Amino acid sequence: MAADAVSLSIGQVAERTGLSVHTLRFYEQEGLFVSPIRRGPGGRRSYSQDDVDWLTVCIILRASGMPLPALRRYAELVREGAGNEEERLALLREHHGRVTDQIGRLTQCLDLITFKVAVYEDLLDQDGRAAGPGRRSPSRGGDDPASTPGTSV
């Protein structure tokens, strides 16, 4: 079955993408679709599989923190067709840099949280509590939490 032969209602698209009907209408109003949404009998929206595939790209870009204006611009560039690949690439490279920076910051946060979990596990183990499921065994000989700056319990 060809992608354009599929005709999906707004409810079906909401179910497939996890977006609300309100969000789908908002995305259309904001110009985030590459192609205009067709209207069926009675003026009801009729989506194609290509629309759903594009929404998947939008969902991932939004989940990665791409601002709506950047996503709108990206959709405009795709809508315009060939000839603006350099601008598309620049937009995606800029977003890639933001996501990479965010991952670095989150990795630092995770490192601290992992350390703090270990500190509390060690404290509880030293208090004579048995290590339960999901708890690691004590790492005697590790850093003393009181002597590590910024790590007081």
mmCIF file of C-alpha atoms in Angstrom, residues 49-129:
data_model
loop_
_atom_site.group_PDB
_atom_site.id
_atom_site.type_symbol
_atom_site.label_atom_id
_atom_site.label_comp_id
_atom_site.label_asym_id
_atom_site.label_seq_id
_atom_site.Cartn_x
_atom_site.Cartn_y
_atom_site.Cartn_z
ATOM 1 C CA GLN A 49 1.496 7.937 6.357
ATOM 2 C CA ASP A 50 4.000 10.586 5.189
ATOM 3 C CA ASP A 51 2.385 13.014 7.663
ATOM 4 C CA VAL A 52 2.796 10.464 10.459
ATOM 5 C CA ASP A 53 6.415 9.843 9.460
ATOM 6 C CA TRP A 54 7.110 13.588 9.512
ATOM 7 C CA LEU A 55 5.438 13.879 12.917
ATOM 8 C CA THR A 56 7.833 11.202 14.188
ATOM 9 C CA VAL A 57 10.753 13.432 13.165
ATOM 10 C CA CYS A 58 9.090 16.422 14.858
ATOM 11 C CA ILE A 59 8.465 14.450 18.051
ATOM 12 C CA ILE A 60 12.107 13.400 18.261
ATOM 13 C CA LEU A 61 13.406 16.901 17.545
ATOM 14 C CA ARG A 62 11.062 18.402 20.158
ATOM 15 C CA ALA A 63 11.977 15.716 22.703
ATOM 16 C CA SER A 64 15.623 16.619 22.161
ATOM 17 C CA GLY A 65 14.845 20.230 23.017
ATOM 18 C CA MET A 66 14.601 21.826 19.582
ATOM 19 C CA PRO A 67 12.724 25.116 19.996
ATOM 20 C CA LEU A 68 9.500 25.559 18.017
ATOM 21 C CA PRO A 69 10.915 28.402 15.877
ATOM 22 C CA ALA A 70 13.832 26.181 14.806
ATOM 23 C CA LEU A 71 11.488 23.283 14.076
ATOM 24 C CA ARG A 72 9.217 25.611 12.106
ATOM 25 C CA ARG A 73 12.207 26.853 10.086
ATOM 26 C CA TYR A 74 13.335 23.283 9.437
ATOM 27 C CA ALA A 75 9.840 22.391 8.188
ATOM 28 C CA GLU A 76 9.874 25.462 5.922
ATOM 29 C CA LEU A 77 13.207 24.423 4.438
ATOM 30 C CA VAL A 78 12.032 20.869 3.815
ATOM 31 C CA ARG A 79 8.819 22.225 2.288
ATOM 32 C CA GLU A 80 10.849 24.403 -0.090
ATOM 33 C CA GLY A 81 12.588 21.312 -1.462
ATOM 34 C CA ALA A 82 16.073 20.857 -2.851
ATOM 35 C CA GLY A 83 18.596 23.665 -2.909
ATOM 36 C CA ASN A 84 18.692 24.652 0.766
ATOM 37 C CA GLU A 85 20.514 21.642 2.182
ATOM 38 C CA GLU A 86 23.322 23.822 3.557
ATOM 39 C CA GLU A 87 20.856 25.785 5.679
ATOM 40 C CA ARG A 88 19.180 22.574 6.859
ATOM 41 C CA LEU A 89 22.574 21.163 7.776
ATOM 42 C CA ALA A 90 23.535 24.332 9.665
ATOM 43 C CA LEU A 91 20.277 24.245 11.612
ATOM 44 C CA LEU A 92 20.732 20.576 12.517
ATOM 45 C CA ARG A 93 24.415 21.049 13.407
ATOM 46 C CA GLU A 94 23.487 23.878 15.765
ATOM 47 C CA HIS A 95 20.868 21.697 17.426
ATOM 48 C CA HIS A 96 23.323 18.790 17.550
ATOM 49 C CA GLY A 97 25.723 21.028 19.483
ATOM 50 C CA ARG A 98 23.001 21.994 21.975
ATOM 51 C CA VAL A 99 22.044 18.350 22.512
ATOM 52 C CA THR A 100 25.686 17.321 22.921
ATOM 53 C CA ASP A 101 26.193 20.060 25.532
ATOM 54 C CA GLN A 102 23.031 18.967 27.327
ATOM 55 C CA ILE A 103 24.216 15.348 27.378
ATOM 56 C CA GLY A 104 27.519 16.500 28.893
ATOM 57 C CA ARG A 105 25.720 18.418 31.639
ATOM 58 C CA LEU A 106 23.398 15.471 32.301
ATOM 59 C CA THR A 107 26.371 13.113 32.465
ATOM 60 C CA GLN A 108 27.928 15.306 35.155
ATOM 61 C CA CYS A 109 24.635 15.251 37.054
ATOM 62 C CA LEU A 110 24.408 11.483 36.727
ATOM 63 C CA ASP A 111 27.984 11.073 37.968
ATOM 64 C CA LEU A 112 27.175 13.067 41.103
ATOM 65 C CA ILE A 113 23.920 11.176 41.684
ATOM 66 C CA THR A 114 25.702 7.841 41.216
ATOM 67 C CA PHE A 115 28.329 8.905 43.730
ATOM 68 C CA LYS A 116 25.679 10.012 46.234
ATOM 69 C CA VAL A 117 23.818 6.699 45.853
ATOM 70 C CA ALA A 118 27.070 4.874 46.617
ATOM 71 C CA VAL A 119 27.677 7.081 49.662
ATOM 72 C CA TYR A 120 24.247 6.287 51.104
ATOM 73 C CA GLU A 121 24.563 2.590 50.304
ATOM 74 C CA ASP A 122 27.901 2.495 52.109
ATOM 75 C CA LEU A 123 26.483 4.406 55.092
ATOM 76 C CA LEU A 124 23.552 2.048 55.373
ATOM 77 C CA ASP A 125 25.792 -0.994 54.992
ATOM 78 C CA GLN A 126 28.100 0.317 57.731
ATOM 79 C CA ASP A 127 25.083 0.718 60.017
ATOM 80 C CA GLY A 128 24.600 -3.045 59.817
ATOM 81 C CA ARG A 129 21.747 -3.082 57.354
#
